[in-house]
CSV table of C-alpha atoms and ligand atoms in Angstrom, one decimal:
chain,number,residue,atom,x,y,z
A,1,UNK,CA,104.3,127.9,72.3
A,2,UNK,CA,105.1,124.9,74.8
A,3,UNK,CA,103.3,125.0,78.2
A,4,UNK,CA,105.0,122.2,80.9
A,5,UNK,CA,102.9,120.2,83.2
A,6,UNK,CA,105.0,120.9,86.3
A,7,UNK,CA,106.9,124.0,87.2
A,8,UNK,CA,109.3,122.9,89.9
A,9,UNK,CA,112.4,124.4,88.8
A,10,UNK,CA,110.3,127.7,88.4
A,11,UNK,CA,109.5,127.5,92.2
A,12,UNK,CA,113.1,126.6,92.9
A,13,UNK,CA,114.4,129.4,91.4
A,14,UNK,CA,111.2,132.2,93.0
A,15,UNK,CA,112.6,130.8,96.4
A,16,UNK,CA,115.8,129.8,95.9
A,17,UNK,CA,118.0,131.2,98.6
A,18,UNK,CA,115.4,130.4,101.1
A,19,UNK,CA,116.0,126.4,100.0
A,20,UNK,CA,119.6,126.8,100.0
A,21,UNK,CA,119.8,128.5,102.7
A,22,UNK,CA,118.2,125.3,104.9
A,23,UNK,CA,119.9,122.7,102.5
A,24,UNK,CA,123.3,124.0,104.6
A,25,UNK,CA,122.2,124.5,107.3
A,26,UNK,CA,121.0,120.1,107.4
A,27,UNK,CA,124.6,120.2,105.5
A,28,UNK,CA,126.3,121.6,108.2
A,29,UNK,CA,124.7,120.9,110.8
A,30,UNK,CA,125.7,117.1,110.8
A,31,UNK,CA,122.8,115.6,111.4
A,32,UNK,CA,120.9,114.5,108.3
A,33,UNK,CA,118.2,111.7,109.4
A,34,UNK,CA,116.0,112.2,112.2
A,35,UNK,CA,117.8,115.9,113.3
A,36,UNK,CA,116.8,119.3,114.3
A,37,UNK,CA,115.6,120.8,110.8
A,38,UNK,CA,113.1,117.6,110.9
A,39,UNK,CA,112.1,118.2,114.3
A,40,UNK,CA,111.8,122.2,113.5
A,41,UNK,CA,109.7,120.6,110.1
A,42,UNK,CA,107.1,118.9,112.0
A,43,UNK,CA,107.4,121.8,114.9
A,44,UNK,CA,105.4,124.3,111.8
A,45,UNK,CA,103.8,121.6,110.3
A,46,UNK,CA,101.7,121.2,112.9
A,47,UNK,CA,101.1,124.6,114.0
A,48,UNK,CA,99.9,125.5,110.5
A,49,UNK,CA,97.6,122.3,110.3
A,50,UNK,CA,96.4,123.3,113.6
A,51,UNK,CA,97.3,119.8,114.8
A,52,UNK,CA,98.6,118.2,118.0
A,53,UNK,CA,101.1,116.2,116.1
A,54,UNK,CA,102.7,116.2,112.9
A,55,UNK,CA,105.0,113.0,112.3
A,56,UNK,CA,107.4,113.0,109.3
A,57,UNK,CA,107.7,109.9,107.2
A,58,UNK,CA,109.3,108.7,104.0
A,59,UNK,CA,106.0,108.9,102.0
A,60,UNK,CA,102.1,109.5,101.2
A,61,UNK,CA,101.0,105.9,101.1
A,62,UNK,CA,103.0,105.0,104.4
A,63,UNK,CA,101.9,107.6,105.8
A,64,UNK,CA,98.2,105.9,105.6
A,65,UNK,CA,99.5,102.6,106.3
A,66,UNK,CA,101.6,103.5,109.7
A,67,UNK,CA,98.3,105.5,110.8
A,68,UNK,CA,96.2,102.3,110.3
A,69,UNK,CA,98.9,99.9,111.5
A,70,UNK,CA,99.4,102.7,114.8
A,71,UNK,CA,95.8,102.4,115.1
A,72,UNK,CA,95.2,99.4,115.1
A,73,UNK,CA,93.6,98.0,112.1
A,74,UNK,CA,93.8,94.6,111.6
A,75,UNK,CA,93.6,91.4,108.4
A,76,UNK,CA,90.4,91.4,107.6
A,77,UNK,CA,89.1,94.4,108.8
A,78,UNK,CA,87.0,96.4,106.0
A,79,UNK,CA,88.6,100.0,105.0
A,80,UNK,CA,86.3,101.9,102.7
A,81,UNK,CA,87.7,103.9,99.8
A,82,UNK,CA,86.7,105.2,95.7
A,83,UNK,CA,87.5,103.7,93.1
A,84,UNK,CA,89.1,106.8,91.3
A,85,UNK,CA,92.0,107.7,93.9
A,86,UNK,CA,95.1,107.6,93.0
A,87,UNK,CA,96.1,103.9,93.8
A,88,UNK,CA,98.6,104.3,96.6
A,89,UNK,CA,95.1,105.2,98.7
A,90,UNK,CA,94.2,101.1,98.0
A,91,UNK,CA,98.0,100.2,98.1
A,92,UNK,CA,98.3,101.6,101.7
A,93,UNK,CA,94.9,100.0,102.7
A,94,UNK,CA,96.8,96.2,101.9
A,95,UNK,CA,100.4,97.0,102.8
A,96,UNK,CA,98.2,97.7,106.8
A,97,UNK,CA,97.0,94.0,106.0
A,98,UNK,CA,93.1,95.0,105.6
A,99,UNK,CA,90.9,94.7,103.3
A,100,UNK,CA,89.9,97.4,99.8
A,101,UNK,CA,86.4,98.5,99.8
A,102,UNK,CA,86.0,99.9,96.5
A,103,UNK,CA,83.1,102.4,96.5
A,104,UNK,CA,81.8,104.9,93.6
A,105,UNK,CA,82.6,108.6,93.9
A,106,UNK,CA,79.9,111.6,93.2
A,107,UNK,CA,78.4,112.7,89.8
A,108,UNK,CA,80.4,116.5,90.0
A,109,UNK,CA,83.4,116.6,92.4
A,110,UNK,CA,84.7,112.8,91.7
A,111,UNK,CA,85.1,113.2,95.7
A,112,UNK,CA,83.7,110.0,97.5
A,113,UNK,CA,79.9,109.9,97.7
A,114,UNK,CA,78.8,109.7,101.3
A,115,UNK,CA,75.4,108.1,100.7
A,116,UNK,CA,77.7,104.8,98.8
A,117,UNK,CA,79.7,104.4,102.3
A,118,UNK,CA,76.5,104.5,103.6
A,119,UNK,CA,75.6,101.6,101.0
A,120,UNK,CA,79.1,99.6,101.5
A,121,UNK,CA,79.6,99.8,106.1
A,122,UNK,CA,79.1,96.3,108.0
A,123,UNK,CA,80.5,95.1,110.8
A,124,UNK,CA,83.1,94.2,109.5
A,125,UNK,CA,84.0,98.5,108.8
A,126,UNK,CA,86.7,99.8,110.4
A,127,UNK,CA,87.6,103.1,109.0
A,128,UNK,CA,86.9,105.6,105.8
A,129,UNK,CA,89.9,107.2,103.4
A,130,UNK,CA,88.4,109.8,102.1
A,131,UNK,CA,90.7,111.7,99.8
A,132,UNK,CA,90.8,115.4,99.0
A,133,UNK,CA,90.8,114.4,95.5
A,134,UNK,CA,92.5,117.4,92.4
A,135,UNK,CA,92.5,119.6,95.4
A,136,UNK,CA,89.1,119.8,97.2
A,137,UNK,CA,87.6,118.2,100.7
A,138,UNK,CA,85.3,115.4,100.8
A,139,UNK,CA,81.9,116.2,102.0
A,140,UNK,CA,83.9,115.8,105.6
A,141,UNK,CA,80.2,116.3,107.6
A,142,UNK,CA,78.6,113.7,105.8
A,143,UNK,CA,81.3,111.0,106.4
A,144,UNK,CA,81.4,111.7,110.0
A,145,UNK,CA,78.6,111.7,110.9
A,146,UNK,CA,79.1,108.0,109.4
A,147,UNK,CA,81.5,107.0,111.4
A,148,UNK,CA,79.9,108.0,114.6
A,149,UNK,CA,76.9,106.3,113.5
A,150,UNK,CA,79.1,102.8,113.2
A,151,UNK,CA,81.9,104.0,115.4
A,152,UNK,CA,84.5,104.0,112.5
A,153,UNK,CA,87.8,105.3,112.6
A,154,UNK,CA,88.3,108.3,109.9
A,155,UNK,CA,91.3,108.9,107.9
A,156,UNK,CA,91.7,111.6,105.4
A,157,UNK,CA,93.9,111.1,102.5
A,158,UNK,CA,95.0,114.6,101.7
A,159,UNK,CA,98.1,113.6,100.0
A,160,UNK,CA,96.0,116.7,97.3
A,161,UNK,CA,95.1,119.2,99.4
A,162,UNK,CA,96.9,120.7,101.9
A,163,UNK,CA,95.8,124.7,102.1
A,164,UNK,CA,91.8,123.7,101.7
A,165,UNK,CA,88.3,124.2,103.6
A,166,UNK,CA,85.1,122.6,103.6
A,167,UNK,CA,82.5,125.2,104.2
A,168,UNK,CA,82.3,124.8,108.2
A,169,UNK,CA,85.4,122.6,108.8
A,170,UNK,CA,89.0,122.8,108.0
A,171,UNK,CA,91.5,119.2,107.1
A,172,UNK,CA,92.1,117.2,110.4
A,173,UNK,CA,88.8,119.2,112.7
A,174,UNK,CA,86.8,115.8,111.8
A,175,UNK,CA,88.9,112.8,111.4
A,176,UNK,CA,91.2,110.5,113.9
A,177,UNK,CA,94.1,111.5,111.3
A,178,UNK,CA,95.6,113.4,108.3
A,179,UNK,CA,98.3,111.8,105.7
A,180,UNK,CA,99.7,113.7,102.8
A,181,UNK,CA,102.6,113.1,100.6
A,182,UNK,CA,105.4,115.8,99.8
A,183,UNK,CA,106.2,114.5,96.6
A,184,UNK,CA,107.5,116.1,94.3
A,185,UNK,CA,104.6,118.1,92.5
A,186,UNK,CA,102.2,118.0,95.1
A,187,UNK,CA,101.6,121.5,96.9
A,188,UNK,CA,103.6,121.1,99.5
A,189,UNK,CA,106.1,119.1,97.3
A,190,UNK,CA,110.3,118.2,98.2
A,191,UNK,CA,112.6,117.1,95.3
A,192,UNK,CA,112.1,113.5,96.1
A,193,UNK,CA,110.1,111.2,98.1
A,194,UNK,CA,108.1,112.7,101.2
A,195,UNK,CA,105.1,112.6,103.3
A,196,UNK,CA,103.4,113.1,107.3
A,197,UNK,CA,101.1,112.2,109.2
A,198,UNK,CA,98.8,115.0,111.9
A,199,UNK,CA,96.9,114.5,114.4
A,200,UNK,CA,95.8,115.1,117.5
A,201,UNK,CA,95.8,111.7,118.9
A,202,UNK,CA,98.7,110.7,121.1
A,203,UNK,CA,98.6,106.8,120.8
A,204,UNK,CA,98.7,107.7,116.7
A,205,UNK,CA,101.2,109.6,116.9
A,206,UNK,CA,103.2,107.4,119.4
A,207,UNK,CA,102.8,104.6,116.9
A,208,UNK,CA,103.8,106.4,113.6
A,209,UNK,CA,107.0,108.0,115.3
A,210,UNK,CA,107.6,104.2,116.9
A,211,UNK,CA,106.6,102.2,113.3
A,212,UNK,CA,108.9,105.1,110.7
A,213,UNK,CA,111.4,104.4,112.9
A,214,UNK,CA,112.5,100.2,112.6
A,215,UNK,CA,110.0,100.3,115.9
A,216,UNK,CA,112.2,102.0,117.9
A,217,UNK,CA,111.7,105.3,120.1
A,218,UNK,CA,115.3,104.3,122.3
A,219,UNK,CA,118.5,103.6,120.4
A,220,UNK,CA,118.6,99.3,120.9
A,221,UNK,CA,115.2,99.3,121.6
A,222,UNK,CA,112.9,97.2,118.6
A,223,UNK,CA,109.5,96.2,117.9
A,224,UNK,CA,108.4,95.8,114.6
A,225,UNK,CA,108.4,98.8,112.2
A,226,UNK,CA,109.9,100.3,109.0
A,227,UNK,CA,112.6,102.3,107.8
A,228,UNK,CA,110.3,105.0,106.6
A,229,UNK,CA,111.6,108.9,107.5
A,230,UNK,CA,111.5,112.6,105.8
A,231,UNK,CA,114.9,113.2,105.2
A,232,UNK,CA,116.2,116.3,107.0
A,233,UNK,CA,117.5,117.6,104.0
A,234,UNK,CA,113.3,117.6,102.7
A,235,UNK,CA,112.5,118.9,105.6
A,236,UNK,CA,113.9,121.7,105.3
A,237,UNK,CA,112.9,122.3,101.6
A,238,UNK,CA,109.7,121.7,102.7
A,239,UNK,CA,109.7,124.0,105.7
A,240,UNK,CA,110.8,126.8,103.6
A,241,UNK,CA,108.5,126.0,100.9
A,242,UNK,CA,105.5,125.6,103.8
A,243,UNK,CA,105.7,129.7,104.0
A,244,UNK,CA,104.8,130.2,99.9
A,245,UNK,CA,101.6,127.5,100.3
A,246,UNK,CA,99.2,130.7,100.5
A,247,UNK,CA,99.9,132.4,98.1
A,248,UNK,CA,100.7,129.4,95.4
A,249,UNK,CA,96.9,128.2,96.6
A,250,UNK,CA,95.9,131.7,95.6
A,251,UNK,CA,98.7,131.6,92.2
A,252,UNK,CA,96.2,127.8,91.2
A,253,UNK,CA,93.2,129.6,92.1
A,254,UNK,CA,93.9,132.3,89.9
A,255,UNK,CA,94.8,130.5,87.0
A,256,UNK,CA,91.5,127.7,88.0
A,257,UNK,CA,89.4,131.1,87.3
A,258,UNK,CA,90.8,132.3,84.3
A,259,UNK,CA,90.3,128.3,83.3
A,260,UNK,CA,86.7,128.4,84.6
A,261,UNK,CA,85.7,131.8,82.0
A,262,UNK,CA,88.1,131.5,79.1
A,263,UNK,CA,86.5,127.6,79.3
A,264,UNK,CA,83.0,128.2,80.1
A,265,UNK,CA,81.4,127.8,76.7
A,266,UNK,CA,82.8,124.6,75.3
A,267,UNK,CA,80.0,122.6,75.5
A,268,UNK,CA,82.5,119.6,74.6
A,269,UNK,CA,84.1,119.3,77.9
A,270,UNK,CA,82.5,119.8,81.6
A,271,UNK,CA,85.2,121.8,84.5
A,272,UNK,CA,85.7,121.3,88.0
A,273,UNK,CA,82.4,121.7,90.3
A,274,UNK,CA,84.0,123.5,94.0
A,275,UNK,CA,81.0,123.0,96.4
A,276,UNK,CA,79.6,126.7,97.6
A,277,UNK,CA,82.2,127.5,100.3
A,278,UNK,CA,84.8,125.0,99.9
A,279,UNK,CA,88.2,126.4,99.3
A,280,UNK,CA,89.2,124.7,96.2
A,281,UNK,CA,92.9,125.1,95.9
A,282,UNK,CA,93.5,123.4,92.5
A,283,UNK,CA,96.2,120.5,92.5
A,284,UNK,CA,94.9,118.9,89.2
A,285,UNK,CA,92.5,121.5,87.0
A,286,UNK,CA,91.3,118.6,86.3
A,287,UNK,CA,88.4,118.6,83.1
A,288,UNK,CA,86.4,115.6,81.6
A,289,UNK,CA,84.4,115.3,77.8
A,290,UNK,CA,81.0,114.9,78.1
A,291,UNK,CA,81.7,112.2,75.6
A,292,UNK,CA,84.1,109.7,76.8
A,293,UNK,CA,84.9,109.0,73.4
A,294,UNK,CA,86.2,112.3,72.9
A,295,UNK,CA,88.9,112.5,75.8
A,296,UNK,CA,91.5,110.4,74.3
A,297,UNK,CA,91.1,112.6,71.0
A,298,UNK,CA,91.1,116.0,72.8
A,299,UNK,CA,94.3,114.8,74.8
A,300,UNK,CA,96.4,114.0,71.8
A,301,UNK,CA,95.0,117.5,70.5
A,302,UNK,CA,96.7,119.3,73.4
A,303,UNK,CA,99.7,117.3,73.5
A,304,UNK,CA,100.3,118.5,69.4
A,305,UNK,CA,99.9,121.6,70.4
A,306,UNK,CA,103.2,121.7,72.9
A,307,UNK,CA,100.3,121.4,76.0
A,308,UNK,CA,101.8,118.8,77.8
A,309,UNK,CA,98.2,117.6,79.3
A,310,UNK,CA,98.0,114.0,81.1
A,311,UNK,CA,94.9,112.1,83.3
A,312,UNK,CA,93.9,111.7,86.4
A,313,UNK,CA,93.6,108.4,86.8
A,314,UNK,CA,92.9,107.1,83.6
A,315,UNK,CA,92.6,103.6,84.9
A,316,UNK,CA,90.3,103.2,88.6
A,317,UNK,CA,92.1,100.3,90.7
A,318,UNK,CA,89.6,97.8,90.1
A,319,UNK,CA,90.5,97.9,86.5
A,320,UNK,CA,94.6,97.7,87.0
A,321,UNK,CA,96.1,94.4,85.7
A,322,UNK,CA,95.7,91.7,87.8
A,323,UNK,CA,93.3,93.5,90.2
A,324,UNK,CA,93.2,92.9,92.9
A,325,UNK,CA,97.0,90.2,93.0
A,326,UNK,CA,96.1,87.9,96.0
A,327,UNK,CA,95.2,91.2,98.0
A,328,UNK,CA,91.6,91.4,100.1
A,329,UNK,CA,89.3,93.9,97.8
A,330,UNK,CA,86.0,94.3,97.2
A,331,UNK,CA,83.7,96.7,94.9
A,332,UNK,CA,80.4,97.2,97.2
A,333,UNK,CA,77.7,99.3,94.7
A,334,UNK,CA,78.7,100.4,90.8
A,335,UNK,CA,81.6,102.4,89.7
A,336,UNK,CA,79.6,103.7,87.2
A,337,UNK,CA,80.6,107.9,88.4
A,338,UNK,CA,84.5,106.5,88.7
A,339,UNK,CA,84.8,105.1,85.5
A,340,UNK,CA,83.5,107.8,83.6
A,341,UNK,CA,85.7,110.2,85.7
A,342,UNK,CA,88.7,107.5,84.9
A,343,UNK,CA,87.6,107.0,80.8
A,344,UNK,CA,86.8,111.5,80.3
A,345,UNK,CA,89.4,113.0,82.4
A,346,UNK,CA,92.0,115.6,81.1
A,347,UNK,CA,94.3,117.4,83.2
A,348,UNK,CA,95.6,120.1,82.2
A,349,UNK,CA,98.3,122.5,83.4
A,350,UNK,CA,97.9,123.9,86.8
A,351,UNK,CA,100.8,125.6,89.0
A,352,UNK,CA,102.0,128.4,90.3
A,353,UNK,CA,104.1,129.4,88.5
A,354,UNK,CA,102.0,129.4,85.6
A,355,UNK,CA,101.6,132.7,83.2
A,356,UNK,CA,98.4,134.6,81.8
A,357,UNK,CA,100.3,133.6,77.9
A,358,UNK,CA,100.4,129.9,79.0
A,359,UNK,CA,97.0,129.6,80.5
A,360,UNK,CA,95.3,131.2,77.8
A,361,UNK,CA,97.2,129.4,74.6
A,362,UNK,CA,95.5,126.6,77.0
A,363,UNK,CA,91.9,128.3,76.6
A,364,UNK,CA,92.9,128.7,73.5
A,365,UNK,CA,94.2,125.8,72.1
A,366,UNK,CA,90.4,124.2,73.8
A,367,UNK,CA,87.9,126.4,72.4
A,368,UNK,CA,89.2,125.6,68.6
A,369,UNK,CA,89.2,122.3,68.7
A,370,UNK,CA,87.1,120.8,66.2
A,371,UNK,CA,86.5,123.8,64.1
B,1,PLP,C1,95.4,110.4,96.7
B,1,PLP,C2,97.0,110.4,97.1
B,1,PLP,N1,96.9,109.2,98.1
B,1,PLP,C3,98.6,108.5,98.1
B,1,PLP,C4,99.1,109.7,97.2
B,1,PLP,C5,100.8,108.6,97.4
B,1,PLP,O1,101.5,109.5,97.8
B,1,PLP,P1,103.1,108.8,98.3
B,1,PLP,O2,103.5,109.0,96.3
B,1,PLP,O3,104.0,109.8,98.6
B,1,PLP,O4,103.9,107.8,97.9
B,1,PLP,C6,99.1,110.0,96.2
B,1,PLP,C7,100.3,110.7,95.9
B,1,PLP,O5,101.1,110.4,94.9
B,1,PLP,C8,98.2,110.8,96.2
B,1,PLP,O6,97.9,111.4,95.1
């Protein structure tokens, strides 16, 4: 059996009529950029997330950097994130001209560790960018407390966890703004690139709206900005998909439970940890080999059995070749947990349209490894 890592076409086929109808509506409207479908999707996203404003942008990386620019962050301002996020989180900090301060993640969820954040704050620190890694919220209450003590902005990088929540908070409740990515493989993904910012802050809303469109909100009037808009075709695809996001999250959670049950007795690996009361939406079902030295062997074994397992992310930001490319960056504190995560992580196939047979085949492969 072959088990794919992604189910893009399966998902398309499952709601083909809804997606095709929206694409056709956009094509027939004659308005493809900043048109009515974008407006409609922004209203739907704001309503879904419980935010006052949602702004579609070109991708999830720009969503972060444009938010920082809208907040007025500038060169020399320190922005704290963690070393084992996707590269784009740090990249966006550099795009906004700020200094990326990398701290460690915690030992169990691999989300940012508030104790490491507390130790890394200086008078130059201006913002925190927690990432809801793999589909589970970062510990936002502790981060909010730090932000209040030190007067910091908080931008949630929610590229991986739409529809997740914490034990007593929802995404967006404890921050200045939330950013997300709609790239193909995300839990809410289009057939290409896309992203959004959502916020209750009118200044961020106005700033990002202007920055995404060549610094313009009125024809022929410009200030410095970028071309980073969410095209109407993508907005239409996302509008159709947004209606299914909760049902798809439930399927991801069902497959995660099946993996949990089937793999709980395998001593050589550690399973994902869901914080009590949190709703993890398993953008990725990330296991770790107990011994880092086992990772490549298990990964090769699974690939050899037709299982398209991958790694997220096997090289942390500070170990990328050439780091930091002349950009302003600093590591604060040891990064032992992030490095262990990178050395031992394996992502198992995880998407809503998996079948029980496919999940069981993966479980069977892992349980029979080295037997
Ligand atoms: C945590 C995280 N942040 C930012 C991004 C950047 O999003 P994009 O690829 O849409 O620019 C991604 C995904 O790609 C991501 O996983």
